[in-house]
CSV table of C-alpha atoms in Angstrom, one decimal:
chain,number,residue,atom,x,y,z
A,246,ASN,CA,0.0,0.0,0.0
A,247,ALA,CA,2.7,2.5,-1.1
A,248,GLY,CA,0.5,5.4,-2.3
A,249,VAL,CA,2.8,8.1,-3.6
A,250,THR,CA,6.5,7.5,-3.3
A,251,GLN,CA,9.1,10.3,-3.8
A,252,THR,CA,12.8,9.7,-4.3
A,253,PRO,CA,15.2,10.9,-3.1
A,254,LYS,CA,14.0,12.1,0.3
A,255,PHE,CA,17.0,14.4,0.8
A,256,ARG,CA,19.5,15.9,-1.6
A,257,VAL,CA,22.2,18.6,-1.6
A,258,LEU,CA,23.2,20.1,-4.9
A,259,LYS,CA,25.7,22.7,-5.9
A,260,THR,CA,24.6,25.7,-7.9
A,261,GLY,CA,24.4,24.8,-11.6
A,262,GLN,CA,24.1,21.1,-11.1
A,263,SER,CA,21.1,19.2,-12.5
A,264,MET,CA,18.9,16.5,-10.9
A,265,THR,CA,15.6,14.7,-11.3
A,266,LEU,CA,13.1,14.0,-8.6
A,267,LEU,CA,10.9,11.0,-9.2
A,268,CYS,CA,7.3,10.6,-8.1
A,269,ALA,CA,5.6,7.2,-8.4
A,270,GLN,CA,2.0,6.4,-7.6
A,271,ASP,CA,0.4,3.0,-7.5
A,272,MET,CA,-3.3,4.1,-7.4
A,273,ASN,CA,-3.9,4.4,-11.1
A,274,HIS,CA,-4.5,8.2,-10.6
A,275,GLU,CA,-4.8,10.3,-13.7
A,276,TYR,CA,-3.8,13.6,-12.1
A,277,MET,CA,-0.3,14.3,-10.7
A,278,TYR,CA,1.2,17.4,-9.3
A,279,TRP,CA,4.5,18.9,-8.1
A,280,TYR,CA,4.4,21.5,-5.3
A,281,ARG,CA,7.1,23.3,-3.4
A,282,GLN,CA,6.7,24.4,0.2
A,283,ASP,CA,8.7,27.4,1.5
A,284,PRO,CA,8.4,29.1,4.8
A,285,GLY,CA,5.7,31.7,4.8
A,286,MET,CA,4.6,30.8,1.3
A,287,GLY,CA,2.5,27.7,1.7
A,288,LEU,CA,2.4,25.1,-1.0
A,289,ARG,CA,2.8,26.4,-4.5
A,290,LEU,CA,2.1,24.4,-7.7
A,291,ILE,CA,5.1,24.0,-10.0
A,292,HIS,CA,3.7,21.8,-12.8
A,293,TYR,CA,0.9,19.3,-13.1
A,294,SER,CA,-0.3,16.5,-15.4
A,295,VAL,CA,-3.9,15.5,-16.2
A,296,GLY,CA,-2.8,12.2,-17.8
A,297,GLU,CA,-0.1,10.2,-19.4
A,298,GLY,CA,1.9,12.3,-21.9
A,299,THR,CA,0.4,15.6,-20.7
A,300,THR,CA,2.0,18.4,-18.6
A,301,ALA,CA,1.0,21.9,-17.8
A,302,LYS,CA,2.5,24.9,-15.9
A,303,GLY,CA,1.4,25.8,-12.5
A,304,GLU,CA,2.0,28.9,-10.4
A,305,VAL,CA,5.8,28.8,-10.2
A,306,PRO,CA,7.2,26.8,-13.2
A,307,ASP,CA,10.3,28.7,-14.0
A,308,GLY,CA,13.6,26.7,-13.7
A,309,TYR,CA,11.8,23.3,-13.7
A,310,ASN,CA,10.8,20.8,-16.3
A,311,VAL,CA,8.5,17.8,-16.0
A,312,SER,CA,7.7,14.6,-17.9
A,313,ARG,CA,4.9,12.1,-17.6
A,314,LEU,CA,5.9,9.3,-19.9
A,315,LYS,CA,4.1,6.6,-17.9
A,316,LYS,CA,0.9,7.1,-16.0
A,317,GLN,CA,2.4,6.1,-12.7
A,318,ASN,CA,5.5,8.3,-12.8
A,319,PHE,CA,5.9,12.1,-12.8
A,320,LEU,CA,9.4,13.4,-13.0
A,321,LEU,CA,10.5,16.9,-12.0
A,322,GLY,CA,13.8,18.1,-13.4
A,323,LEU,CA,16.1,21.0,-12.4
A,324,GLU,CA,18.5,21.7,-15.3
A,325,SER,CA,20.7,24.2,-13.5
A,326,ALA,CA,20.0,24.4,-9.8
A,327,ALA,CA,19.9,27.8,-8.0
A,328,PRO,CA,19.9,28.6,-4.3
A,329,SER,CA,16.3,29.9,-4.7
A,330,GLN,CA,15.2,26.3,-5.5
A,331,THR,CA,16.1,25.2,-2.0
A,332,SER,CA,12.8,23.9,-0.8
A,333,VAL,CA,10.7,20.9,0.2
A,334,TYR,CA,9.1,19.4,-2.8
A,335,PHE,CA,5.9,17.4,-2.6
A,336,CYS,CA,4.4,15.3,-5.3
A,337,ALA,CA,0.6,14.5,-5.2
A,338,SER,CA,-1.8,12.5,-7.3
A,339,SER,CA,-5.5,12.3,-7.5
A,340,LEU,CA,-8.3,10.4,-9.3
A,341,SER,CA,-10.0,13.6,-10.3
A,342,GLU,CA,-9.2,17.3,-9.8
A,343,TYR,CA,-9.9,16.9,-6.1
A,344,GLY,CA,-8.7,15.1,-3.0
A,345,TYR,CA,-4.9,14.8,-3.5
A,346,THR,CA,-2.7,12.1,-2.0
A,347,PHE,CA,0.7,13.5,-1.2
A,348,GLY,CA,4.1,11.9,-1.0
A,349,SER,CA,6.3,12.5,2.1
A,350,GLY,CA,8.4,15.1,0.4
A,351,THR,CA,11.9,15.7,-0.9
A,352,ARG,CA,14.1,18.2,1.0
A,353,LEU,CA,16.4,19.8,-1.5
A,354,THR,CA,19.2,22.2,-0.6
A,355,VAL,CA,21.2,24.1,-3.2
A,356,VAL,CA,24.4,25.5,-2.1
B,714,ASP,CA,0.1,37.7,-4.3
B,715,GLN,CA,-1.3,35.1,-1.9
B,716,GLN,CA,-4.8,34.2,-2.9
B,717,VAL,CA,-5.4,32.1,0.1
B,718,LYS,CA,-4.3,33.4,3.5
B,719,GLN,CA,-4.0,31.9,6.9
B,720,ASN,CA,-3.2,34.9,9.1
B,721,SER,CA,-2.4,32.9,12.3
B,722,PRO,CA,0.9,31.0,11.9
B,723,SER,CA,0.3,29.2,15.2
B,724,LEU,CA,-2.4,28.4,17.7
B,725,SER,CA,-2.3,26.7,21.1
B,726,VAL,CA,-5.4,25.1,22.7
B,727,GLN,CA,-6.0,23.0,25.8
B,728,GLU,CA,-7.0,19.4,25.3
B,729,GLY,CA,-10.8,19.0,25.2
B,730,ARG,CA,-11.4,22.6,24.1
B,731,ILE,CA,-12.4,23.8,20.7
B,732,SER,CA,-9.7,24.7,18.1
B,733,ILE,CA,-10.7,27.2,15.4
B,734,LEU,CA,-8.5,27.7,12.4
B,735,ASN,CA,-9.2,30.4,10.0
B,736,CYS,CA,-8.7,30.9,6.3
B,737,ASP,CA,-9.4,33.9,4.0
B,738,TYR,CA,-9.4,34.0,0.2
B,739,THR,CA,-9.5,36.8,-2.4
B,740,ASN,CA,-10.6,35.1,-5.6
B,741,SER,CA,-14.4,35.1,-5.9
B,742,MET,CA,-14.1,32.3,-8.5
B,743,PHE,CA,-13.0,29.8,-5.8
B,744,ASP,CA,-15.8,27.4,-5.1
B,745,TYR,CA,-14.2,24.3,-3.7
B,746,PHE,CA,-12.2,24.2,-0.5
B,747,LEU,CA,-10.1,21.7,1.3
B,748,TRP,CA,-8.3,21.4,4.6
B,749,TYR,CA,-5.1,19.3,4.9
B,750,LYS,CA,-3.2,18.3,8.0
B,751,LYS,CA,0.5,17.8,8.0
B,752,TYR,CA,2.8,16.2,10.5
B,753,PRO,CA,6.6,16.8,10.4
B,754,ALA,CA,8.5,14.9,7.8
B,755,GLU,CA,5.3,13.7,6.2
B,756,GLY,CA,3.2,14.9,3.3
B,757,PRO,CA,-0.1,16.7,3.9
B,758,THR,CA,-3.1,14.4,4.3
B,759,PHE,CA,-6.7,15.3,3.3
B,760,LEU,CA,-8.9,16.2,6.2
B,761,ILE,CA,-12.2,17.7,5.0
B,762,SER,CA,-13.7,19.5,2.1
B,763,ILE,CA,-16.6,21.9,1.3
B,764,SER,CA,-18.1,23.2,-1.9
B,765,SER,CA,-19.6,26.6,-2.3
B,766,ILE,CA,-23.2,25.1,-2.5
B,767,LYS,CA,-22.8,24.4,1.3
B,768,ASP,CA,-22.0,26.6,4.2
B,769,LYS,CA,-21.1,23.7,6.6
B,770,ASN,CA,-19.6,20.2,6.4
B,771,GLU,CA,-19.1,17.9,9.3
B,772,ASP,CA,-16.9,14.8,9.7
B,773,GLY,CA,-16.7,13.6,13.2
B,774,ARG,CA,-14.8,16.1,15.4
B,775,PHE,CA,-14.1,18.3,12.4
B,776,THR,CA,-16.4,20.9,10.9
B,777,VAL,CA,-15.7,23.3,8.2
B,778,PHE,CA,-17.7,26.5,7.8
B,779,LEU,CA,-17.8,28.6,4.7
B,780,ASN,CA,-18.9,32.2,4.5
B,781,LYS,CA,-18.9,33.1,0.8
B,782,SER,CA,-19.8,36.7,1.2
B,783,ALA,CA,-16.9,37.3,3.6
B,784,LYS,CA,-14.6,34.9,1.5
B,785,HIS,CA,-13.8,33.2,4.7
B,786,LEU,CA,-13.7,29.6,5.9
B,787,SER,CA,-12.9,28.1,9.3
B,788,LEU,CA,-12.1,24.6,10.6
B,789,HIS,CA,-13.4,23.7,14.0
B,790,ILE,CA,-12.0,20.8,15.9
B,791,VAL,CA,-14.1,19.7,18.9
B,792,PRO,CA,-12.9,18.3,21.2
B,793,SER,CA,-9.2,19.0,20.5
B,794,GLN,CA,-6.8,16.1,21.2
B,795,PRO,CA,-3.0,16.1,21.5
B,796,GLY,CA,-2.8,14.0,18.3
B,797,ASP,CA,-4.4,16.9,16.4
B,798,SER,CA,-1.1,18.9,16.9
B,799,ALA,CA,0.0,19.5,13.3
B,800,VAL,CA,0.2,22.1,10.6
B,801,TYR,CA,-3.2,22.7,8.9
B,802,PHE,CA,-3.4,24.0,5.4
B,803,CYS,CA,-6.5,25.3,3.7
B,804,ALA,CA,-6.7,25.2,-0.1
B,805,ALA,CA,-9.1,26.6,-2.7
B,806,SER,CA,-9.9,25.9,-6.3
B,807,ALA,CA,-12.2,27.1,-9.0
B,808,TYR,CA,-14.2,24.4,-10.8
B,809,THR,CA,-12.9,25.7,-14.1
B,810,GLY,CA,-9.3,25.1,-13.2
B,811,ASN,CA,-7.0,22.2,-12.2
B,812,GLN,CA,-5.0,24.1,-9.6
B,813,PHE,CA,-5.4,24.3,-5.9
B,814,TYR,CA,-4.1,27.4,-4.1
B,815,PHE,CA,-2.8,26.7,-0.6
B,816,GLY,CA,-2.5,28.9,2.4
B,817,THR,CA,0.7,29.3,4.4
B,818,GLY,CA,-0.5,27.0,7.2
B,819,THR,CA,-1.4,27.2,10.9
B,820,SER,CA,0.6,25.2,13.4
B,821,LEU,CA,-1.8,23.8,16.0
B,822,THR,CA,-0.5,22.7,19.4
B,823,VAL,CA,-3.0,20.9,21.6
B,824,ILE,CA,-1.7,21.0,25.2
B,825,PRO,CA,-2.5,17.9,27.3
């Protein structure tokens, strides 16, 4: 009963490095989302997907790219990490537009 | 600009008393609202929802009230229990969109 699994859980990057965060869900959900959580800012939507092969921009998409090649996976990429991307990243999935199931988060530090 | 605001970063309540968490929104197009609860090192978990056709929704000890004219919703927890200590986020969405806007969260501490 995994739900939504995010890997890695922690990562430290140097400025300019690239990395990919993986989100996997085993609930056959159509919708998947990437959020970032920053102090005093709440959760902000980066990108989302309404089905396999689709992606769309959210509130704060700059500096990130995403791919949804398989229904169960949603990848978030940082091509050239910046200190402003230090955050906790949450992936979520849902059967419809409502009622998200969140992963446990990835804490990313960019130095 | 924050479209969903939780103006109280923290709240402390005695066990057994009522906890009231507040949330305000600015976008009149929002018509579906959620509350999430988050423990440290875990992802948020869904707590309760309300749509704009209602002004109240109850689920056990949790009740959400919606005042559309004031663009305000509140979450009542009665009675509060130490296990309710967590960060609570409210979120809002318009039916025409796929995006939920989250507030900044309120950290609730229930004192035994």
